[in-house]
Amino acid sequence: MKISYKWLRDYIDIDLDAKTLEEELTFSGIEVEAVEELGAILNQILVAEVKERQQHPNSDHLWICQVDNGNEVIQVICGADNCEAGKKVALAPVGTQMGEFVINKAKLRGEHSFGMLCSERELGISDNHDGIINLAGDCVNGEKLSRYYDLSDIVFEVEITPNRPDLLGITGIARDLSSLLHREFRLPNPELPAGTKPIRAELQLDNQAIDLCPRYTARMIKGVTIAESPDWLKRRITAIGLRPINNVVDVTNFVMFELGHPLHAFDYHLVEDHQIIIRRAGLGEKFVALNDEEYILADTDLVIADSKKAIALAGVIGAANSQIQSSTQDIIIEAANFKYSAVRRTSKRLAIFTDSAYRFERDLSDMQAELAGRRCCELILATAGGELLEGLLDSYPEPEEPVIVTIRPSRIKKVLSINISQETITNYLESLGLKQLSNGEDSLQFEVPHYRKDLSREIDLIEEIIRLYGYNNVETYFKPQKVMNYEIFRNKRNLTDSLVKLGFYEVVNWSFAGVEDLDKLRIVERDRRREVVSLKNPLGSSFAIMRPLLLPDILRNTAYNLNHNQKDFRFFELNKVFLQGAGKQAEEKYHLSGLITGLRDAIHWREEAVKTDFYDVKGVVEELLSLTGLSGIEEKYSKETWYQPGVGLDFYNQGKLVASAGKLDPKVASSFEIEVPCFVFDLYLDTIYNEKRKIVPDFREIVKFPPVLRDLSFLIDQRFDLAEIAADIRQSNPELISKIILFDEYKGKNVPSGKRSLTFSLTFSSINKTLNDKLISKEMDRIVRSLEKKYEIKMR
């Protein structure tokens, strides 16, 4: 919908620049989609005089004109026949921007032209393109054309929400702005002369579809003169993009955009038997509309008819058989209201989209119809003359009951967090047209005006109050904002990127879970992860808690894919888990969980297919931990209940559990309907980043001397932990031993029961000197003696 700034000022005194008014409209809830400045081009157009005209030697329809622009005489080629010598014309000089093109010096059939003589249509003044503009003789050469044409205006294209049909007229916009800007609002109050003859003697009304047409009014004017509209009327409707037709039709369009209520005018003598009948269309009834298109109607369509034919498709479009013509003398003015759902259904089914249907579809007020009819008659009498018949035909069997809404100041304070007096509340609502009925201690009762159908509840009035109070005026209570830790953000991104490179697919699941998931994972009652955050109103038992683990959802993803014949895949999810925290706050922590199943690599004819095993998932965890920047990771057998006994590892840093990995216990897998081997892992990212913050970077000089490698192989009791053994080896001389790697473990033949064979690779290096065999042998003997004493190892 378009709004003319000049037209708007007819109803409210405002003097704001375009940018400020755009902001005011936006903050009042009216979205401004575009702003257009009309008449700006006239500031580039000059008044000029044709001094001489001669026929173009190479064309029978072009003229060579010598034109005085006030400074000099220039040559302009023109194709209009009325570019006669002595005429004052509108000249667009070289450099004028006209829409998407610029006037340049041109050569037309061998003759130079230094500008263009303009028609009214080319300048947006009207649709007249019969010739160039001929100005009055007293216009001064060289003056800007804007001095003689008062066309400057600013047009706002706005989007009106469906719940605000009162804003579909310029008066509705003005009323809303008057409340916001505290300015007086002037609504037209038309007064009609008394008629000499009653309308009922000339016209009859029969409403046979009250359910689809709750109100229908008709007035009559005799003896009108159909002619061109006056300039003021043409300027108003042209500014909003309408094309002037004649004074009667233009007035109906003007009132529709002024009051937001559509009207229609019929030629009285084309209405058979002088009867207006509102009825449902006959099935298959043919209807020729004003657009000269023929439509086949359905019995759900509503029509305005006479005794023999349909003369309008109610609320949508008029018929060609009763339209206003140049010979029309007596007219019927229709101002009605139709059921919004019926108009929408008809408009959509027949694909007829008009300004009238657009408004009726939004549920207009029945009361507005009478005002629109009066206003239309007032303006037609002023622009087309004629005599108004006394009274009106009005079918309104079920008048709208006023809507009464009670509002509580205490509720306003609770919802809006503002302190506002009852007097201010009353002033705000009365400025919108509401009428106060009673005033209690914590109860204000208001009657809602008929045009505000969107106001029916207390919360609706509260919304209006905050809109007028100003959203920007509400005091804000800033809480300390956490600045994003970009290092952690980048590290999370690196982790996910690394997993993708390793062939993983990311999954994202709901944050809700069921307690039964913890039972399936065999988590004991005293486990911290049983301290779940429960939902007050869950959708079901499967969504009763916030999930304390990511693993159950990943297992369900796995079962789904296995059931769809996907056998080899890798999944991961990086998301939050939730546990009960201190007080009422839930504790949220980030976890990174994943799963591997199927073959290690894609099947290839040159290589034997290898199934994924525990060391694959262990390698993934080690890779991810290395990306986090933690060092000195210790590994211990995991006691997590969902791992197969003996095939699970926990990873520690400085005694804090940072990750785990292992083979999913077949019984746990079966509870999730999984019957294939799966290997899973879980990284506790919050713990990892907390540990990383404790690390103080230190400088280590690059070792210039070559390292020395030695292997150490021995039998040891199975009850001893690998991490503890490795720590004791390093402790024998931490300055020389730079790296310890376990590269072989063996249990079985030739190894006593309860024992295992371990082989470590030790790297010795020094920043001060080259290490010799004698020194290395001495250190190896010391390590062996230490292990024999503590662990009773036997060398192999």
PDB file of C-alpha atoms in Angstrom, residues 404-410 412 420-427 429 434-447 458 461 465:
ATOM      1  CA  ILE A 404     -15.529  -4.397  26.156  1.00  0.00           C
ATOM      2  CA  VAL A 405     -12.037  -5.139  27.502  1.00  0.00           C
ATOM      3  CA  THR A 406     -10.795  -4.834  31.083  1.00  0.00           C
ATOM      4  CA  ILE A 407      -7.139  -4.071  31.741  1.00  0.00           C
ATOM      5  CA  ARG A 408      -5.222  -4.233  35.037  1.00  0.00           C
ATOM      6  CA  PRO A 409      -2.381  -1.766  35.712  1.00  0.00           C
ATOM      7  CA  SER A 410      -0.693  -4.427  37.852  1.00  0.00           C
ATOM      8  CA  ILE A 412       0.839  -4.069  32.694  1.00  0.00           C
ATOM      9  CA  ILE A 420       2.912   3.764  34.338  1.00  0.00           C
ATOM     10  CA  SER A 421       0.023   5.677  35.899  1.00  0.00           C
ATOM     11  CA  GLN A 422      -3.643   4.952  35.271  1.00  0.00           C
ATOM     12  CA  GLU A 423      -3.987   8.431  33.800  1.00  0.00           C
ATOM     13  CA  THR A 424      -1.286   7.733  31.224  1.00  0.00           C
ATOM     14  CA  ILE A 425      -2.865   4.376  30.387  1.00  0.00           C
ATOM     15  CA  THR A 426      -6.200   6.084  29.802  1.00  0.00           C
ATOM     16  CA  ASN A 427      -4.625   8.827  27.663  1.00  0.00           C
ATOM     17  CA  LEU A 429      -5.944   4.179  24.862  1.00  0.00           C
ATOM     18  CA  LEU A 434     -11.090   3.594  22.916  1.00  0.00           C
ATOM     19  CA  LYS A 435     -13.742   4.862  25.324  1.00  0.00           C
ATOM     20  CA  GLN A 436     -13.255   4.440  29.072  1.00  0.00           C
ATOM     21  CA  LEU A 437     -16.286   2.970  30.793  1.00  0.00           C
ATOM     22  CA  SER A 438     -15.086   2.504  34.370  1.00  0.00           C
ATOM     23  CA  ASN A 439     -12.091   3.176  36.587  1.00  0.00           C
ATOM     24  CA  GLY A 440     -11.360   0.868  39.537  1.00  0.00           C
ATOM     25  CA  GLU A 441      -8.422   0.435  41.865  1.00  0.00           C
ATOM     26  CA  ASP A 442      -6.725  -2.125  39.614  1.00  0.00           C
ATOM     27  CA  SER A 443      -9.237  -2.383  36.823  1.00  0.00           C
ATOM     28  CA  LEU A 444      -9.874  -0.112  33.849  1.00  0.00           C
ATOM     29  CA  GLN A 445     -12.685  -0.954  31.450  1.00  0.00           C
ATOM     30  CA  PHE A 446     -12.711   0.287  27.857  1.00  0.00           C
ATOM     31  CA  GLU A 447     -14.999   0.024  24.877  1.00  0.00           C
ATOM     32  CA  GLU A 458      -6.203  -7.528  27.845  1.00  0.00           C
ATOM     33  CA  LEU A 461      -4.297  -3.400  24.997  1.00  0.00           C
ATOM     34  CA  ILE A 465       0.419   0.675  25.476  1.00  0.00           C
TER      35      ILE A 465
END
